[in-house]
Amino acid sequence: MSIRITPLADPERGPSGRRLVWLASDDAQNPVGSAFLRLFARPEVRHLTELEINVHPAERRAGVGRLLLEAAVGAARENLRRRVSADVPEGAPGEGFLAAHGFRPVLTLTFARLPLERVDPAALAAAVDKPHPGYRLVSWDGAVPGELLETFTASRRAMADMPMGEADFGVDVWDADRVLSAARAIEERGELLHTVAAVRESDGSVVGFTELVVPGDGKGDAQHYGTGVLPEHRGRGLARWMKTEAIRGARERHPGLAGLLTDTADGNAPMRAVNDALGYAPTHRTVKYQLDL
């Protein structure tokens, strides 16, 4: 069987980057695999790419994946990118495939889920009401209110020092335009963004936050996007406090929600401890592989 690799045009293009796409087909022009390579546009991450390869199980071990990989890596080189990363489920055949082609594992993520039916509302309320001297919680839907925009944007640096193994994510730079654009993108997808923030009472500045994205119909599972506390305010239980309020609010406002999803780097012991204490149960793990060009 001969394999043909055809570049395709991907309509998904935005300010954050674009994707290159390839389709693998057999002699009869039947699709047998595909590859997507995301090229980032922002200067601080322009050296990175993210790869996704899919080959039909019946067509594996016939060179399809190798040809798709060669096309994608070649395009990464042509676009002057320095690294290609790919995520695969732990223990899946993709791990051996990537390792055989020069990729190395750089990060393991544990995915977890909190079934809302098992949450004790009284315990949530008691935890939220527990005082944290010098701080208060605020929450909002969608874009951050104007009076908090500056300090909320500044608080995004809380994510910069998260333990992320050897993975290269570039420098994550946030400004007000990017903060508002991210909220707008979620709204345009028809989803709901709920944010809980810890505010320092002395000056009203945001020192930590947690974000939850809920399906537009309020059903199924919601996804935690990010939780962070500025380094100078850690050790006071703010992350657990904010996340507890996010759980309480989600349960009360969206009775059709079944659960909340989160993922955490294995090296991020403090956040894993928070999730464990709140009742999140691991569901699966993925491994990020990276190829240095």
Tab-separated table of C-alpha atoms in Angstrom:
chain	number	residue	atom	x	y	z
A	1	MET	CA	0.000	0.000	0.000
A	2	SER	CA	1.302	3.444	-0.896
A	3	ILE	CA	0.445	6.435	1.287
A	4	ARG	CA	-0.229	9.917	-0.006
A	5	ILE	CA	0.225	12.926	2.310
A	6	THR	CA	-1.886	15.921	1.283
A	7	PRO	CA	-1.587	19.379	2.894
A	8	LEU	CA	-4.970	20.900	3.692
A	9	ALA	CA	-6.152	24.412	4.430
A	10	ASP	CA	-7.347	24.884	8.002
A	11	PRO	CA	-9.941	27.634	8.473
A	12	GLU	CA	-9.008	28.108	12.127
A	13	ARG	CA	-6.765	31.179	12.249
A	14	GLY	CA	-6.661	33.770	14.988
A	15	PRO	CA	-4.403	36.246	16.788
A	16	SER	CA	-2.848	33.469	18.899
A	17	GLY	CA	-1.672	31.397	15.918
A	18	ARG	CA	-2.653	29.058	13.115
A	19	ARG	CA	-2.641	25.346	12.275
A	20	LEU	CA	-1.111	23.372	9.446
A	21	VAL	CA	-2.982	20.207	8.476
A	22	TRP	CA	-2.118	17.038	6.544
A	23	LEU	CA	-4.317	14.143	5.451
A	24	ALA	CA	-2.919	10.671	4.798
A	25	SER	CA	-4.804	8.514	2.274
A	26	ASP	CA	-4.296	5.078	0.755
A	27	ASP	CA	-4.288	3.883	-2.858
A	28	ALA	CA	-8.083	4.107	-3.011
A	29	GLN	CA	-8.011	7.644	-1.580
A	30	ASN	CA	-9.470	6.487	1.724
A	31	PRO	CA	-8.394	8.662	4.683
A	32	VAL	CA	-6.131	6.686	7.034
A	33	GLY	CA	-4.615	9.407	9.218
A	34	SER	CA	-4.186	13.098	9.876
A	35	ALA	CA	-1.769	15.529	11.487
A	36	PHE	CA	-2.244	19.000	12.936
A	37	LEU	CA	0.628	21.336	13.782
A	38	ARG	CA	-0.191	24.478	15.721
A	39	LEU	CA	2.104	27.461	15.121
A	40	PHE	CA	1.930	30.135	17.801
A	41	ALA	CA	1.983	33.823	16.891
A	42	ARG	CA	2.931	35.595	20.110
A	43	PRO	CA	6.676	36.444	20.161
A	44	GLU	CA	7.335	34.807	23.528
A	45	VAL	CA	6.072	31.407	22.313
A	46	ARG	CA	6.771	31.674	18.588
A	47	HIS	CA	9.570	29.105	18.853
A	48	LEU	CA	7.070	26.401	19.920
A	49	THR	CA	4.671	24.118	18.060
A	50	GLU	CA	2.082	21.578	19.193
A	51	LEU	CA	1.560	18.386	17.208
A	52	GLU	CA	-1.394	16.015	17.044
A	53	ILE	CA	-1.219	12.841	14.918
A	54	ASN	CA	-4.062	10.376	14.486
A	55	VAL	CA	-3.828	7.101	12.528
A	56	HIS	CA	-6.717	4.682	12.118
A	57	PRO	CA	-5.982	1.602	14.286
A	58	ALA	CA	-6.306	-0.711	11.272
A	59	GLU	CA	-3.631	1.264	9.396
A	60	ARG	CA	-0.976	1.446	12.095
A	61	ARG	CA	2.521	0.008	11.665
A	62	ALA	CA	2.367	0.736	7.943
A	63	GLY	CA	4.406	3.947	8.001
A	64	VAL	CA	1.453	6.342	8.046
A	65	GLY	CA	2.412	7.997	11.315
A	66	ARG	CA	6.046	8.322	10.248
A	67	LEU	CA	5.112	10.101	7.008
A	68	LEU	CA	2.761	12.470	8.814
A	69	LEU	CA	5.434	13.174	11.415
A	70	GLU	CA	8.034	13.908	8.740
A	71	ALA	CA	5.671	16.382	7.082
A	72	ALA	CA	4.903	18.153	10.349
A	73	VAL	CA	8.489	18.317	11.601
A	74	GLY	CA	9.630	19.528	8.183
A	75	ALA	CA	7.066	22.330	8.338
A	76	ALA	CA	8.191	23.248	11.848
A	77	ARG	CA	11.763	23.602	10.588
A	78	GLU	CA	10.649	25.621	7.563
A	79	ASN	CA	8.803	27.989	9.885
A	80	LEU	CA	11.934	28.345	12.050
A	81	ARG	CA	10.404	26.714	15.127
A	82	ARG	CA	12.733	25.176	17.688
A	83	ARG	CA	10.518	22.685	19.511
A	84	VAL	CA	7.658	20.319	18.722
A	85	SER	CA	5.526	18.933	21.562
A	86	ALA	CA	2.821	16.275	21.578
A	87	ASP	CA	0.521	14.957	24.316
A	88	VAL	CA	-0.368	11.260	24.533
A	89	PRO	CA	-2.259	9.174	27.111
A	90	GLU	CA	0.084	7.449	29.529
A	91	GLY	CA	0.775	3.910	28.366
A	92	ALA	CA	-0.677	4.448	24.869
A	93	PRO	CA	1.160	3.233	21.721
A	94	GLY	CA	1.915	6.860	20.908
A	95	GLU	CA	4.508	6.964	23.675
A	96	GLY	CA	6.671	4.353	21.979
A	97	PHE	CA	6.142	5.990	18.578
A	98	LEU	CA	7.301	9.402	19.774
A	99	ALA	CA	10.266	8.001	21.713
A	100	ALA	CA	11.394	6.073	18.634
A	101	HIS	CA	11.451	9.328	16.666
A	102	GLY	CA	13.557	11.378	19.047
A	103	PHE	CA	10.929	12.855	21.375
A	104	ARG	CA	11.550	12.792	25.122
A	105	PRO	CA	9.004	12.917	27.978
A	106	VAL	CA	9.076	16.298	29.740
A	107	LEU	CA	5.837	16.498	31.754
A	108	THR	CA	3.118	14.256	33.174
A	109	LEU	CA	-0.361	15.635	33.882
A	110	THR	CA	-2.923	14.002	36.141
A	111	PHE	CA	-6.556	14.637	35.191
A	112	ALA	CA	-9.175	14.522	37.933
A	113	ARG	CA	-12.935	14.942	38.330
A	114	LEU	CA	-15.146	16.063	41.186
A	115	PRO	CA	-18.662	14.512	41.041
A	116	LEU	CA	-20.934	17.285	42.297
A	117	GLU	CA	-23.486	14.789	43.598
A	118	ARG	CA	-20.982	13.764	46.272
A	119	VAL	CA	-20.324	17.297	47.501
A	120	ASP	CA	-21.614	18.262	50.939
A	121	PRO	CA	-23.175	21.749	50.555
A	122	ALA	CA	-23.027	22.457	54.281
A	123	ALA	CA	-19.305	21.669	54.387
A	124	LEU	CA	-18.721	23.913	51.361
A	125	ALA	CA	-20.560	26.816	52.948
A	126	ALA	CA	-18.666	26.414	56.216
A	127	ALA	CA	-15.308	26.367	54.398
A	128	VAL	CA	-16.167	29.452	52.354
A	129	ASP	CA	-17.328	31.347	55.455
A	130	LYS	CA	-14.117	30.597	57.333
A	131	PRO	CA	-12.263	33.926	57.752
A	132	HIS	CA	-8.956	34.542	56.019
A	133	PRO	CA	-7.723	37.698	57.773
A	134	GLY	CA	-6.701	40.439	55.375
A	135	TYR	CA	-8.504	38.934	52.383
A	136	ARG	CA	-11.989	38.651	50.900
A	137	LEU	CA	-13.456	36.774	47.965
A	138	VAL	CA	-15.038	38.396	44.921
A	139	SER	CA	-16.506	36.713	41.870
A	140	TRP	CA	-17.747	37.661	38.426
A	141	ASP	CA	-19.053	36.203	35.192
A	142	GLY	CA	-17.388	36.771	31.840
A	143	ALA	CA	-14.851	39.582	31.524
A	144	VAL	CA	-13.265	40.999	34.669
A	145	PRO	CA	-14.898	44.233	35.951
A	146	GLY	CA	-13.022	47.371	34.942
A	147	GLU	CA	-12.019	48.330	38.473
A	148	LEU	CA	-10.199	44.983	38.883
A	149	LEU	CA	-8.734	44.697	35.391
A	150	GLU	CA	-5.291	46.095	36.221
A	151	THR	CA	-4.586	44.003	39.315
A	152	PHE	CA	-6.271	40.892	37.906
A	153	THR	CA	-4.000	41.136	34.861
A	154	ALA	CA	-0.992	41.554	37.140
A	155	SER	CA	-2.056	38.514	39.179
A	156	ARG	CA	-1.668	36.267	36.100
A	157	ARG	CA	2.044	36.049	36.923
A	158	ALA	CA	0.980	33.672	39.704
A	159	MET	CA	0.975	30.945	37.036
A	160	ALA	CA	4.509	31.691	35.830
A	161	ASP	CA	6.380	29.593	38.413
A	162	MET	CA	4.138	26.521	38.453
A	163	PRO	CA	6.219	23.321	38.445
A	164	MET	CA	5.965	22.082	34.846
A	165	GLY	CA	8.731	19.501	34.657
A	166	GLU	CA	11.124	20.043	31.750
A	167	ALA	CA	8.406	21.275	29.386
A	168	ASP	CA	9.030	24.499	27.483
A	169	PHE	CA	5.928	26.702	27.458
A	170	GLY	CA	7.776	29.906	26.690
A	171	VAL	CA	7.149	33.077	28.681
A	172	ASP	CA	3.444	33.558	29.330
A	173	VAL	CA	2.911	37.314	29.075
A	174	TRP	CA	-0.508	38.779	29.855
A	175	ASP	CA	-1.763	42.293	29.276
A	176	ALA	CA	-5.242	43.766	29.610
A	177	ASP	CA	-6.072	43.192	25.946
A	178	ARG	CA	-5.208	39.499	26.173
A	179	VAL	CA	-7.238	39.079	29.387
A	180	LEU	CA	-10.317	40.600	27.778
A	181	SER	CA	-9.776	38.730	24.519
A	182	ALA	CA	-9.624	35.382	26.346
A	183	ALA	CA	-12.927	36.060	28.097
A	184	ARG	CA	-14.483	37.152	24.814
A	185	ALA	CA	-13.338	33.956	23.059
A	186	ILE	CA	-15.059	31.808	25.696
A	187	GLU	CA	-18.262	33.817	25.319
A	188	GLU	CA	-18.165	33.502	21.524
A	189	ARG	CA	-17.942	29.708	21.898
A	190	GLY	CA	-21.197	29.827	23.836
A	191	GLU	CA	-19.608	28.857	27.157
A	192	LEU	CA	-19.768	30.582	30.543
A	193	LEU	CA	-16.680	31.866	32.365
A	194	HIS	CA	-16.925	32.135	36.163
A	195	THR	CA	-13.997	33.616	38.103
A	196	VAL	CA	-13.404	33.727	41.851
A	197	ALA	CA	-10.614	35.971	43.106
A	198	ALA	CA	-8.946	36.644	46.430
A	199	VAL	CA	-8.616	40.376	47.080
A	200	ARG	CA	-6.325	42.016	49.611
A	201	GLU	CA	-8.528	44.142	51.826
A	202	SER	CA	-5.911	46.829	52.447
A	203	ASP	CA	-5.826	48.013	48.838
A	204	GLY	CA	-8.478	46.018	46.937
A	205	SER	CA	-5.923	44.330	44.664
A	206	VAL	CA	-6.360	40.825	43.251
A	207	VAL	CA	-3.764	38.424	44.680
A	208	GLY	CA	-5.151	35.125	43.407
A	209	PHE	CA	-7.824	33.683	41.154
A	210	THR	CA	-9.475	30.510	39.930
A	211	GLU	CA	-11.407	30.195	36.665
A	212	LEU	CA	-14.163	27.748	35.752
A	213	VAL	CA	-15.659	27.340	32.271
A	214	VAL	CA	-19.185	25.917	32.202
A	215	PRO	CA	-20.967	24.524	29.117
A	216	GLY	CA	-23.502	26.959	27.720
A	217	ASP	CA	-26.440	24.758	28.663
A	218	GLY	CA	-25.155	24.307	32.221
A	219	LYS	CA	-25.031	20.526	31.856
A	220	GLY	CA	-22.306	17.882	31.768
A	221	ASP	CA	-18.900	18.715	33.216
A	222	ALA	CA	-17.308	22.118	33.700
A	223	GLN	CA	-13.561	22.683	33.253
A	224	HIS	CA	-11.164	24.489	35.593
A	225	TYR	CA	-8.890	26.693	33.501
A	226	GLY	CA	-6.398	28.161	35.927
A	227	THR	CA	-5.806	28.637	39.641
A	228	GLY	CA	-2.979	30.740	40.992
A	229	VAL	CA	-1.886	32.755	44.018
A	230	LEU	CA	0.867	35.357	43.896
A	231	PRO	CA	4.022	34.015	45.596
A	232	GLU	CA	3.984	36.627	48.357
A	233	HIS	CA	0.469	35.539	49.403
A	234	ARG	CA	0.907	31.773	49.413
A	235	GLY	CA	0.699	29.578	52.497
A	236	ARG	CA	-2.565	31.154	53.682
A	237	GLY	CA	-5.006	28.647	52.177
A	238	LEU	CA	-6.228	31.050	49.486
A	239	ALA	CA	-6.162	28.531	46.621
A	240	ARG	CA	-8.368	26.064	48.467
A	241	TRP	CA	-10.645	28.887	49.644
A	242	MET	CA	-11.170	30.202	46.108
A	243	LYS	CA	-11.675	26.772	44.612
A	244	THR	CA	-14.180	25.877	47.331
A	245	GLU	CA	-16.211	28.972	46.488
A	246	ALA	CA	-16.018	28.072	42.780
A	247	ILE	CA	-17.425	24.615	43.569
A	248	ARG	CA	-20.167	26.057	45.767
A	249	GLY	CA	-21.167	28.600	43.137
A	250	ALA	CA	-21.165	26.063	40.312
A	251	ARG	CA	-23.338	23.661	42.270
A	252	GLU	CA	-25.879	26.322	43.247
A	253	ARG	CA	-26.068	28.172	39.925
A	254	HIS	CA	-25.949	25.178	37.594
A	255	PRO	CA	-27.944	22.296	39.103
A	256	GLY	CA	-27.600	20.391	35.822
A	257	LEU	CA	-23.825	20.149	36.126
A	258	ALA	CA	-22.544	16.641	36.796
A	259	GLY	CA	-18.936	17.365	37.714
A	260	LEU	CA	-15.870	19.584	37.545
A	261	LEU	CA	-12.696	18.657	35.670
A	262	THR	CA	-9.137	19.699	36.384
A	263	ASP	CA	-5.594	18.730	35.394
A	264	THR	CA	-2.405	19.269	37.338
A	265	ALA	CA	1.273	18.680	36.687
A	266	ASP	CA	2.570	15.804	38.788
A	267	GLY	CA	5.278	18.082	40.155
A	268	ASN	CA	2.765	20.637	41.454
A	269	ALA	CA	2.333	19.050	44.878
A	270	PRO	CA	0.518	22.002	46.539
A	271	MET	CA	-2.273	22.110	43.938
A	272	ARG	CA	-2.567	18.339	43.875
A	273	ALA	CA	-3.043	18.445	47.649
A	274	VAL	CA	-5.802	21.052	47.266
A	275	ASN	CA	-7.604	18.922	44.685
A	276	ASP	CA	-7.281	15.788	46.803
A	277	ALA	CA	-8.661	17.573	49.866
A	278	LEU	CA	-11.664	18.840	47.885
A	279	GLY	CA	-12.527	15.350	46.640
A	280	TYR	CA	-11.234	15.353	43.066
A	281	ALA	CA	-10.507	11.787	41.958
A	282	PRO	CA	-7.898	11.003	39.271
A	283	THR	CA	-9.336	9.755	35.983
A	284	HIS	CA	-6.286	9.421	33.705
A	285	ARG	CA	-2.813	10.770	32.968
A	286	THR	CA	-1.149	12.176	29.889
A	287	VAL	CA	2.527	12.606	29.042
A	288	LYS	CA	3.910	15.556	27.110
A	289	TYR	CA	6.749	14.651	24.743
A	290	GLN	CA	9.075	17.207	23.214
A	291	LEU	CA	11.375	17.185	20.220
A	292	ASP	CA	14.220	19.730	20.093
A	293	LEU	CA	14.954	20.789	16.518
